[in-house]
CSV table of C-alpha atoms in Angstrom, one decimal:
chain,number,residue,atom,x,y,z
A,1,MET,CA,-87.0,49.1,115.6
A,2,SER,CA,-90.7,48.9,115.9
A,3,SER,CA,-93.2,51.1,117.6
A,4,SER,CA,-93.3,50.9,121.4
A,5,GLU,CA,-97.1,50.5,121.4
A,6,PRO,CA,-97.9,52.1,124.9
A,7,PRO,CA,-101.6,50.9,124.9
A,8,LEU,CA,-100.5,47.3,124.3
A,9,VAL,CA,-97.8,47.6,126.9
A,10,VAL,CA,-100.4,48.7,129.5
A,11,PHE,CA,-102.9,46.1,128.3
A,12,THR,CA,-100.5,43.1,128.4
A,13,VAL,CA,-99.0,44.0,131.7
A,14,LEU,CA,-102.3,44.7,133.5
A,15,SER,CA,-104.1,41.7,132.0
A,16,GLN,CA,-101.2,39.4,133.1
A,17,MET,CA,-101.2,41.0,136.5
A,18,ALA,CA,-104.9,40.2,136.9
A,19,VAL,CA,-104.4,36.6,135.9
A,20,GLY,CA,-101.4,36.4,138.2
A,21,MET,CA,-103.4,37.6,141.2
A,22,ILE,CA,-106.0,35.0,140.6
A,23,MET,CA,-103.5,32.2,140.0
A,24,VAL,CA,-101.6,33.0,143.2
A,25,PHE,CA,-104.9,33.5,145.2
A,26,THR,CA,-106.1,30.1,143.9
A,27,GLY,CA,-102.9,28.5,145.1
A,28,ILE,CA,-103.3,30.1,148.6
A,29,THR,CA,-107.0,29.2,148.8
A,30,PHE,CA,-106.3,25.5,148.2
A,31,MET,CA,-103.1,25.3,150.2
A,32,SER,CA,-104.3,27.2,153.3
A,33,PRO,CA,-108.1,27.0,153.3
A,34,ASP,CA,-108.3,28.8,156.7
A,35,ASN,CA,-107.2,32.2,155.3
A,36,ALA,CA,-109.4,35.2,156.1
A,37,LEU,CA,-110.0,36.1,152.5
A,38,LEU,CA,-111.3,32.6,151.5
A,39,CYS,CA,-114.8,33.9,150.8
A,40,SER,CA,-114.1,37.6,150.3
A,41,PRO,CA,-114.9,39.2,146.9
A,42,LEU,CA,-111.8,41.5,147.3
A,43,VAL,CA,-109.2,39.6,145.3
A,44,PRO,CA,-111.4,38.4,142.3
A,45,GLY,CA,-113.0,41.9,142.3
A,46,ALA,CA,-109.6,43.6,142.2
A,47,ALA,CA,-108.4,41.3,139.5
A,48,LEU,CA,-111.5,42.0,137.4
A,49,GLY,CA,-111.0,45.7,137.8
A,50,ILE,CA,-107.4,45.5,136.7
A,51,LEU,CA,-108.4,43.3,133.7
A,52,ILE,CA,-111.1,45.9,132.7
A,53,LEU,CA,-108.5,48.7,133.0
A,54,GLY,CA,-106.2,46.7,130.7
A,55,PHE,CA,-109.0,46.1,128.1
A,56,GLY,CA,-109.7,49.9,128.2
A,57,ALA,CA,-106.1,50.6,127.4
A,58,ALA,CA,-106.0,48.0,124.6
A,59,THR,CA,-108.8,49.8,122.7
A,60,LEU,CA,-106.6,52.9,122.4
A,61,HIS,CA,-104.2,51.2,120.0
A,62,LEU,CA,-107.0,50.7,117.4
A,63,GLY,CA,-107.3,53.1,114.6
A,64,HIS,CA,-111.1,52.6,115.0
A,65,PRO,CA,-111.8,51.7,118.6
A,66,THR,CA,-115.6,51.3,118.0
A,67,GLY,CA,-114.8,48.4,115.6
A,68,GLY,CA,-113.2,46.5,118.5
A,69,VAL,CA,-116.5,44.7,119.2
A,70,ARG,CA,-116.1,42.8,115.9
A,71,SER,CA,-112.6,41.5,116.8
A,72,ILE,CA,-113.7,38.0,117.6
A,73,VAL,CA,-114.9,37.3,114.1
A,74,ASN,CA,-111.9,35.4,112.9
A,75,LEU,CA,-111.7,32.7,115.6
A,76,ARG,CA,-110.8,30.2,113.0
A,77,TYR,CA,-107.4,31.6,112.3
A,78,SER,CA,-106.6,34.7,114.4
A,79,TRP,CA,-104.9,34.4,117.7
A,80,LEU,CA,-106.0,38.0,118.5
A,81,SER,CA,-109.6,36.9,118.2
A,82,ARG,CA,-108.9,34.0,120.5
A,83,GLU,CA,-107.1,36.2,122.9
A,84,ILE,CA,-110.0,38.6,123.2
A,85,LEU,CA,-112.4,35.6,123.7
A,86,ALA,CA,-110.2,34.0,126.3
A,87,PHE,CA,-109.7,37.2,128.3
A,88,GLY,CA,-113.5,37.8,128.0
A,89,CYS,CA,-114.2,34.3,129.4
A,90,CYS,CA,-111.7,34.9,132.2
A,91,GLY,CA,-113.4,38.3,133.0
A,92,ALA,CA,-116.9,36.7,132.9
A,93,VAL,CA,-115.9,34.0,135.4
A,94,LEU,CA,-114.3,36.6,137.6
A,95,ALA,CA,-117.5,38.7,137.4
A,96,VAL,CA,-119.7,35.8,138.4
A,97,ASP,CA,-117.3,34.8,141.2
A,98,THR,CA,-117.1,38.3,142.6
A,99,GLY,CA,-120.9,38.7,142.4
A,100,LEU,CA,-121.5,35.4,144.2
A,101,ARG,CA,-119.0,36.2,146.9
A,102,TRP,CA,-120.6,39.7,147.3
A,103,ARG,CA,-123.9,38.1,147.9
A,104,GLY,CA,-122.5,35.8,150.6
A,105,TYR,CA,-122.1,32.6,148.5
A,106,CYS,CA,-118.7,31.0,149.1
A,107,MET,CA,-117.6,29.0,146.1
A,108,PRO,CA,-113.8,28.8,146.0
A,109,LEU,CA,-113.9,26.2,143.2
A,110,MET,CA,-114.8,29.1,140.9
A,111,LEU,CA,-111.2,30.2,141.1
A,112,ILE,CA,-110.1,27.1,139.1
A,113,PRO,CA,-111.9,28.0,135.9
A,114,ALA,CA,-110.8,31.6,136.4
A,115,SER,CA,-107.2,30.6,136.6
A,116,VAL,CA,-107.4,28.1,133.8
A,117,THR,CA,-109.0,30.6,131.4
A,118,GLY,CA,-106.5,33.2,132.5
A,119,ILE,CA,-103.6,30.9,131.7
A,120,ILE,CA,-105.1,30.1,128.3
A,121,ALA,CA,-105.6,33.8,127.7
A,122,ILE,CA,-101.9,34.4,128.5
A,123,TYR,CA,-101.0,31.7,126.0
A,124,THR,CA,-103.1,33.3,123.3
A,125,SER,CA,-101.3,36.7,124.1
A,126,ALA,CA,-98.0,34.9,123.7
A,127,ARG,CA,-99.1,33.7,120.2
A,128,VAL,CA,-100.4,37.1,119.2
A,129,TYR,CA,-97.2,39.0,120.2
A,130,GLY,CA,-94.8,36.4,118.9
A,131,PRO,CA,-95.8,36.3,115.1
A,132,PRO,CA,-93.6,35.1,112.2
A,133,GLY,CA,-92.4,38.6,111.5
A,134,TYR,CA,-90.4,38.6,114.7
A,135,PRO,CA,-88.1,35.5,114.6
A,136,ALA,CA,-86.6,36.3,118.1
A,137,ILE,CA,-90.0,35.9,119.8
A,138,ASN,CA,-91.7,33.5,117.3
A,139,ASN,CA,-91.1,30.7,119.9
A,140,ALA,CA,-91.9,29.9,123.5
A,141,SER,CA,-90.1,33.1,124.9
A,142,PRO,CA,-93.2,35.4,125.0
A,143,MET,CA,-95.1,32.8,127.1
A,144,VAL,CA,-92.2,32.6,129.6
A,145,PHE,CA,-91.9,36.4,129.8
A,146,PHE,CA,-95.7,36.8,130.3
A,147,MET,CA,-95.9,34.1,133.0
A,148,ILE,CA,-93.1,35.8,134.8
A,149,THR,CA,-95.0,39.1,134.7
A,150,ALA,CA,-98.1,37.3,135.9
A,151,THR,CA,-96.5,35.7,138.9
A,152,LEU,CA,-94.4,38.7,139.8
A,153,LEU,CA,-97.2,41.3,139.7
A,154,GLY,CA,-99.9,38.8,140.8
A,155,SER,CA,-98.0,38.1,144.0
A,156,GLY,CA,-96.8,41.7,144.4
A,157,GLY,CA,-100.4,43.0,144.1
A,158,LEU,CA,-101.6,40.9,147.0
A,159,ILE,CA,-99.4,42.5,149.6
A,160,TYR,CA,-101.5,45.6,150.0
A,161,PRO,CA,-103.7,46.3,153.2
A,162,PRO,CA,-107.0,45.0,151.9
A,163,PHE,CA,-105.3,41.6,151.3
A,164,GLY,CA,-102.9,42.2,154.3
A,165,SER,CA,-103.1,38.7,155.6
A,166,LEU,CA,-101.6,37.3,152.4
A,167,ALA,CA,-98.4,39.3,152.5
A,168,ASN,CA,-96.3,36.7,154.2
A,169,VAL,CA,-97.8,33.8,152.2
A,170,VAL,CA,-97.0,35.4,148.8
A,171,LYS,CA,-93.4,36.3,149.7
A,172,PRO,CA,-91.9,32.9,148.6
A,173,VAL,CA,-93.8,33.2,145.3
A,174,LEU,CA,-92.4,36.7,144.8
A,175,LEU,CA,-88.9,35.5,145.7
A,176,VAL,CA,-88.9,32.5,143.3
A,177,SER,CA,-90.5,34.7,140.5
A,178,LEU,CA,-87.7,37.3,140.9
A,179,ILE,CA,-84.9,34.7,140.7
A,180,ILE,CA,-86.4,33.0,137.7
A,181,GLY,CA,-87.3,36.3,136.0
A,182,GLY,CA,-83.8,37.6,136.5
A,183,ILE,CA,-82.2,34.5,135.1
A,184,VAL,CA,-84.5,34.4,132.1
A,185,HIS,CA,-84.1,38.1,131.2
A,186,VAL,CA,-80.3,38.0,131.5
A,187,THR,CA,-80.1,34.8,129.5
A,188,VAL,CA,-82.5,35.2,126.6
A,189,PRO,CA,-80.7,38.1,124.8
A,190,SER,CA,-77.5,35.9,124.8
A,191,LEU,CA,-79.6,33.1,123.1
A,192,TRP,CA,-80.7,35.6,120.5
A,193,MET,CA,-77.1,36.4,119.8
A,194,THR,CA,-76.5,32.8,118.8
A,195,GLY,CA,-79.4,32.8,116.3
A,196,GLY,CA,-80.0,34.2,112.8
A,197,ARG,CA,-79.2,37.8,111.8
A,198,VAL,CA,-82.5,39.3,112.8
A,199,GLN,CA,-82.3,37.5,116.2
A,200,GLN,CA,-78.8,38.9,116.7
A,201,LEU,CA,-80.0,42.4,115.9
A,202,THR,CA,-82.7,41.9,118.6
A,203,GLY,CA,-80.2,40.7,121.1
A,204,ARG,CA,-77.8,43.6,120.3
A,205,ALA,CA,-80.6,46.1,120.6
A,206,HIS,CA,-81.4,44.8,124.1
A,207,TYR,CA,-77.7,44.8,125.2
A,208,ARG,CA,-77.3,48.4,124.0
A,209,SER,CA,-80.4,49.6,125.8
A,210,VAL,CA,-79.9,51.5,129.1
A,211,THR,CA,-83.5,50.6,130.0
A,212,TYR,CA,-82.7,46.9,129.7
A,213,TRP,CA,-79.7,47.1,132.1
A,214,THR,CA,-81.5,49.5,134.5
A,215,ARG,CA,-84.4,47.0,134.6
A,216,ILE,CA,-82.1,44.0,135.3
A,217,ILE,CA,-80.3,45.9,138.1
A,218,VAL,CA,-83.3,47.6,139.8
A,219,GLN,CA,-86.2,45.3,139.1
A,220,PHE,CA,-84.4,42.0,139.6
A,221,GLY,CA,-81.2,42.7,141.5
A,222,PHE,CA,-82.2,45.4,143.9
A,223,SER,CA,-85.7,44.0,144.6
A,224,LEU,CA,-84.2,40.5,145.3
A,225,VAL,CA,-81.8,42.0,147.8
A,226,VAL,CA,-84.6,44.0,149.5
A,227,LEU,CA,-86.8,40.9,149.7
A,228,ILE,CA,-84.0,38.8,151.2
A,229,LEU,CA,-82.9,41.4,153.7
A,230,LEU,CA,-86.2,42.6,155.0
A,231,ASP,CA,-88.7,40.5,156.9
A,232,THR,CA,-91.7,42.3,155.5
A,233,ILE,CA,-92.4,43.3,151.9
A,234,PRO,CA,-92.2,47.2,151.7
A,235,PRO,CA,-95.3,48.7,150.1
A,236,TRP,CA,-93.2,50.4,147.4
A,237,LEU,CA,-91.7,47.2,146.1
A,238,PRO,CA,-94.6,46.1,143.9
A,239,LEU,CA,-94.6,49.6,142.4
A,240,VAL,CA,-90.9,49.1,141.4
A,241,LEU,CA,-91.9,45.7,139.9
A,242,LEU,CA,-94.8,47.3,138.0
A,243,ALA,CA,-92.5,50.0,136.6
A,244,GLY,CA,-89.9,47.4,135.7
A,245,GLU,CA,-92.5,45.3,133.9
A,246,LEU,CA,-93.9,48.3,132.0
A,247,ALA,CA,-90.3,49.2,130.9
A,248,GLY,CA,-89.6,45.6,130.0
A,249,ARG,CA,-92.7,45.3,127.9
A,250,THR,CA,-91.9,48.6,126.1
A,251,LEU,CA,-88.5,47.0,125.2
A,252,PHE,CA,-90.3,43.9,124.1
A,253,PHE,CA,-92.4,45.9,121.6
A,254,SER,CA,-89.8,48.5,120.5
A,255,HIS,CA,-86.5,46.5,120.5
A,256,THR,CA,-87.6,43.3,118.9
A,257,VAL,CA,-86.5,43.5,115.3
A,258,HIS,CA,-88.9,42.7,112.4
A,259,THR,CA,-87.7,40.6,109.5
A,260,SER,CA,-88.6,43.3,106.9
A,261,VAL,CA,-85.9,45.6,108.4
A,262,ASN,CA,-83.2,43.3,107.1
A,263,MET,CA,-84.6,42.8,103.5
A,264,GLY,CA,-81.7,42.7,101.0
A,265,LYS,CA,-79.2,41.6,103.7
A,266,PRO,CA,-78.3,38.2,105.0
A,267,TYR,CA,-80.8,36.4,107.3
B,1,MET,CA,-107.0,26.7,93.6
B,2,SER,CA,-106.7,26.7,89.8
B,3,ARG,CA,-104.1,29.5,89.6
B,4,GLN,CA,-101.7,31.3,92.0
B,5,LEU,CA,-100.6,34.6,90.6
B,6,GLY,CA,-97.4,36.1,91.8
B,7,PHE,CA,-94.5,38.3,90.9
B,8,TYR,CA,-91.4,37.2,88.8
B,9,ILE,CA,-88.4,39.4,89.8
B,10,ASP,CA,-85.4,39.3,87.6
B,11,SER,CA,-82.5,40.9,89.6
B,12,GLN,CA,-80.2,40.5,86.5
B,13,ARG,CA,-82.4,43.0,84.6
B,14,CYS,CA,-83.5,45.3,87.4
B,15,LEU,CA,-81.9,48.7,87.3
B,16,GLY,CA,-83.4,50.0,90.5
B,17,CYS,CA,-85.1,52.8,88.6
B,18,PHE,CA,-88.1,52.9,90.8
B,19,SER,CA,-90.5,53.0,87.8
B,20,CYS,CA,-92.5,50.1,89.4
B,21,ALA,CA,-92.8,51.9,92.8
B,22,MET,CA,-93.8,55.2,91.0
B,23,ALA,CA,-96.4,53.4,88.9
B,24,CYS,CA,-97.9,52.0,92.1
B,25,LYS,CA,-98.1,55.5,93.6
B,26,ASN,CA,-99.6,56.9,90.5
B,27,GLN,CA,-102.2,54.2,90.4
B,28,TYR,CA,-103.3,54.4,94.0
B,29,HIS,CA,-102.1,57.8,95.3
B,30,GLN,CA,-101.2,56.5,98.8
B,31,PRO,CA,-100.1,59.1,101.4
B,32,ALA,CA,-96.4,59.9,101.5
B,33,THR,CA,-95.5,57.4,104.3
B,34,VAL,CA,-97.4,54.5,102.7
B,35,VAL,CA,-95.4,52.5,100.3
B,36,TRP,CA,-96.8,49.3,98.8
B,37,ARG,CA,-93.8,48.5,96.6
B,38,ARG,CA,-90.2,49.0,97.8
B,39,ILE,CA,-86.9,48.6,96.0
B,40,TYR,CA,-84.3,46.9,98.2
B,41,ASP,CA,-80.7,47.4,97.5
B,42,LEU,CA,-78.7,44.1,98.0
B,43,SER,CA,-76.0,44.5,100.6
B,44,GLU,CA,-72.4,44.0,99.8
B,45,GLU,CA,-72.4,40.8,101.9
B,46,ILE,CA,-74.8,39.3,99.3
B,47,TYR,CA,-73.6,41.0,96.2
B,48,PRO,CA,-70.0,42.2,96.7
B,49,HIS,CA,-69.6,44.3,93.6
B,50,ARG,CA,-69.6,48.0,92.7
B,51,ASN,CA,-72.5,47.7,90.3
B,52,ARG,CA,-75.6,47.3,92.4
B,53,SER,CA,-78.4,44.8,92.4
B,54,PHE,CA,-82.0,45.1,93.6
B,55,TYR,CA,-85.2,43.3,94.7
B,56,SER,CA,-88.4,45.1,93.9
B,57,LEU,CA,-90.9,43.7,96.5
B,58,ALA,CA,-94.5,44.2,97.4
B,59,CYS,CA,-97.1,41.8,98.9
B,60,ASN,CA,-96.2,38.2,97.9
B,61,HIS,CA,-99.8,37.0,98.0
B,62,CYS,CA,-98.7,33.9,100.1
B,63,GLU,CA,-100.3,30.5,99.9
B,64,LYS,CA,-100.9,30.8,103.7
B,65,PRO,CA,-100.9,34.5,104.3
B,66,ALA,CA,-99.8,35.5,107.8
B,67,CYS,CA,-101.9,38.7,107.5
B,68,LEU,CA,-105.1,36.7,106.8
B,69,GLU,CA,-104.4,34.5,109.8
B,70,ALA,CA,-103.6,37.4,112.1
B,71,CYS,CA,-106.6,39.7,111.2
B,72,PRO,CA,-109.2,39.5,114.0
B,73,VAL,CA,-112.0,41.0,111.8
B,74,SER,CA,-111.5,38.9,108.7
B,75,ALA,CA,-110.6,41.9,106.6
B,76,TYR,CA,-108.3,39.7,104.4
B,77,ARG,CA,-109.5,37.1,101.9
B,78,LYS,CA,-107.7,35.0,99.3
B,79,ARG,CA,-109.4,34.8,95.9
B,80,GLU,CA,-110.2,31.3,94.8
B,81,ASN,CA,-109.6,31.9,91.1
B,82,ASP,CA,-106.1,33.4,91.2
B,83,GLY,CA,-104.9,33.3,94.8
B,84,VAL,CA,-104.7,37.1,95.1
B,85,VAL,CA,-104.8,38.2,98.8
B,86,ILE,CA,-107.2,41.2,99.1
B,87,HIS,CA,-107.6,43.5,102.0
B,88,ASP,CA,-111.1,44.9,102.6
B,89,GLN,CA,-110.5,48.3,104.1
B,90,ALA,CA,-114.1,48.7,105.1
B,91,LYS,CA,-113.7,45.9,107.6
B,92,CYS,CA,-110.3,47.0,109.0
B,93,ILE,CA,-110.2,48.4,112.5
B,94,GLY,CA,-106.6,49.5,112.3
B,95,CYS,CA,-105.2,47.1,115.0
B,96,GLY,CA,-101.9,46.7,113.2
B,97,ASN,CA,-101.8,42.9,113.9
B,98,CYS,CA,-101.2,42.1,110.2
B,99,ILE,CA,-98.3,44.6,110.1
B,100,ARG,CA,-96.6,42.7,113.0
B,101,ALA,CA,-97.4,39.3,111.6
B,102,CYS,CA,-96.2,39.7,107.9
B,103,PRO,CA,-92.5,38.9,107.8
B,104,PHE,CA,-92.2,40.7,104.5
B,105,GLY,CA,-93.5,44.1,105.7
B,106,ALA,CA,-96.2,44.2,103.1
B,107,PRO,CA,-99.2,45.6,105.1
B,108,GLN,CA,-98.7,49.3,105.9
B,109,TYR,CA,-100.5,51.6,108.3
B,110,ASN,CA,-102.3,54.5,106.6
B,111,PRO,CA,-102.3,57.3,109.2
B,112,VAL,CA,-104.9,59.3,107.3
B,113,VAL,CA,-107.7,56.7,107.3
B,114,LYS,CA,-106.2,55.0,110.4
B,115,LYS,CA,-106.4,51.6,108.7
B,116,THR,CA,-104.0,49.1,107.1
B,117,GLU,CA,-103.5,48.6,103.4
B,118,LYS,CA,-101.3,46.7,101.1
B,119,CYS,CA,-100.6,45.7,97.5
B,120,SER,CA,-103.7,44.4,95.9
B,121,LEU,CA,-101.9,43.0,92.8
B,122,CYS,CA,-104.1,45.5,91.0
B,123,TRP,CA,-107.0,42.9,91.0
B,124,GLN,CA,-109.3,45.4,89.3
B,125,ARG,CA,-106.8,45.7,86.4
B,126,LEU,CA,-106.4,41.9,86.4
B,127,ASP,CA,-110.2,41.5,86.1
B,128,ALA,CA,-110.2,43.9,83.2
B,129,GLY,CA,-107.5,41.8,81.4
B,130,LEU,CA,-104.6,44.2,82.2
B,131,LYS,CA,-101.4,43.5,84.0
B,132,PRO,CA,-100.5,45.2,87.4
B,133,ALA,CA,-99.4,48.8,87.1
B,134,CYS,CA,-95.9,48.0,88.4
B,135,VAL,CA,-95.4,45.2,85.8
B,136,ASP,CA,-96.6,47.4,82.9
B,137,ALA,CA,-94.2,50.2,84.0
B,138,CYS,CA,-91.0,48.2,84.2
B,139,PRO,CA,-88.8,49.4,81.3
B,140,VAL,CA,-86.5,46.3,81.2
B,141,LYS,CA,-89.1,43.6,81.9
B,142,ALA,CA,-87.5,42.8,85.2
B,143,LEU,CA,-90.9,42.5,86.8
B,144,ASP,CA,-93.6,40.2,85.5
B,145,LEU,CA,-96.7,38.5,86.6
B,146,ILE,CA,-96.7,34.7,86.5
B,147,ASP,CA,-98.8,31.7,87.6
B,148,VAL,CA,-96.4,30.1,90.2
B,149,LEU,CA,-98.2,26.8,90.0
B,150,LYS,CA,-97.4,26.5,86.3
B,151,SER,CA,-94.2,28.5,85.9
B,152,ASP,CA,-91.1,26.4,85.8
B,153,THR,CA,-88.4,28.7,84.6
B,154,PRO,CA,-84.9,27.2,85.2
B,155,GLY,CA,-82.6,29.3,87.4
B,156,THR,CA,-85.4,30.9,89.4
B,157,LEU,CA,-85.4,30.7,93.2
B,158,ARG,CA,-88.1,30.9,95.9
B,159,PHE,CA,-85.9,32.2,98.6
B,160,PRO,CA,-82.7,33.9,97.4
B,161,ALA,CA,-80.2,35.5,99.8
B,162,GLY,CA,-81.6,38.7,101.3
B,163,PHE,CA,-85.2,37.4,101.3
B,164,PRO,CA,-86.5,35.8,104.5
B,165,GLN,CA,-87.3,32.1,104.2
B,166,PHE,CA,-90.8,31.2,105.4
B,167,ASP,CA,-91.7,27.9,103.9
B,168,ARG,CA,-95.0,27.6,105.7
B,169,LEU,CA,-96.3,30.9,104.3
B,170,ASN,CA,-95.1,29.9,100.8
B,171,PRO,CA,-94.8,33.4,99.2
B,172,SER,CA,-95.9,33.5,95.6
B,173,VAL,CA,-92.8,35.1,94.2
B,174,ARG,CA,-90.0,33.8,92.0
B,175,PHE,CA,-86.5,35.4,91.8
B,176,VAL,CA,-83.8,35.4,89.2
B,177,PRO,CA,-80.8,36.0,91.5
B,178,PRO,CA,-78.1,38.6,90.5
B,179,ARG,CA,-75.3,37.2,88.3
B,180,MET,CA,-71.8,37.8,89.6
B,181,PRO,CA,-70.0,40.0,87.1
B,182,HIS,CA,-67.4,38.5,84.8
B,183,LEU,CA,-64.0,39.9,85.9
B,184,VAL,CA,-61.5,40.5,83.2
B,185,ARG,CA,-57.8,40.9,84.2
B,186,ARG,CA,-56.0,43.0,81.6
B,187,ASP,CA,-52.7,41.3,82.4
B,188,LEU,CA,-54.0,37.9,81.4
B,189,LEU,CA,-55.4,39.2,78.0
């Protein structure tokens, strides 16, 4: 087992939530241009705030947090350097967009570079947290997990009163994300069980985890039933989703088995 | 690159005596939890005999090191003249990304200085014309230093059972796998 890395859990979940909010808001803006928040700084501002909060949490995992400013030095090789640059670009675009909206300029097109840099940033995260040392996630699975987090929390975050007019619009996105997320998180550990020894150990660690099953039942099963049965989205539902994603990300870091654990045994 | 130095590990000779690991500790005095060289006992699935067999492993000084590629502050570099992968602790910010990236578990987190560190192949000793401390300490010559670009010893393997296969990284290490014991049945004598 590896370390659960709480600062990285918070960073990855919050940064993906911020990108998800912008992605979903971009979709709403261009599909229903008459919505009340079209020119409001609220959504980009909230996404920027969440992204900054995530960045703050990320510095806590460094042995020497003040050295973090040097971490874009190795752009040639390091996905971590590229991740910081990509999230930095996404944050910069969001800051400019929020500032312009605040001063009364309405430029919805700014949402496109914000979303694109955000998706690129999520891709770089997927490369950082799926290194060769973890065969189970050294593939496309982290990108799928992270995009599910982005759409789930991005749409869930937009139901609250300041963005009240968006609650009904985001419901289908939330519903589809929950269905896809549930299928993926139930299926992937079984795929690991068909792989090499280290992948099997990862799959087994997930299946033996109470947190894993609680998350599947509460975050995906219960939330889906609530969403289908109720006309409106209850305000506590996004909090359940956030708790589920934090628990899931903790599993991602702590229950994915490293190759060095199996040295001297079959691979 | 003119040379690529690496370890030669002879599992037929290794006794699992920990002299190499102790020599490494004596040379660098790492904190108790930090181990640059580990002795791995081969499981029964690989070596199904009562007498045991071992791999003594440290950093493999790969051709394409995952640690070097993962480090965001360029704290790792690969020496041109001998291919040794060196970690510059002054640059390290303790992010642990190299620890996650290396499939061989070579980089270790030092909780005292809050930075990462790993086997340096005793490059200071190499520059002084000496062999690494672990190689010098082995009482049965099971551990040696070789130039993997020139070494062509028959019977050696790059990826024996019990060692993860990462062709892209190309670890600079060669193994003599354990020999299965010769069983003698008294009733056939």
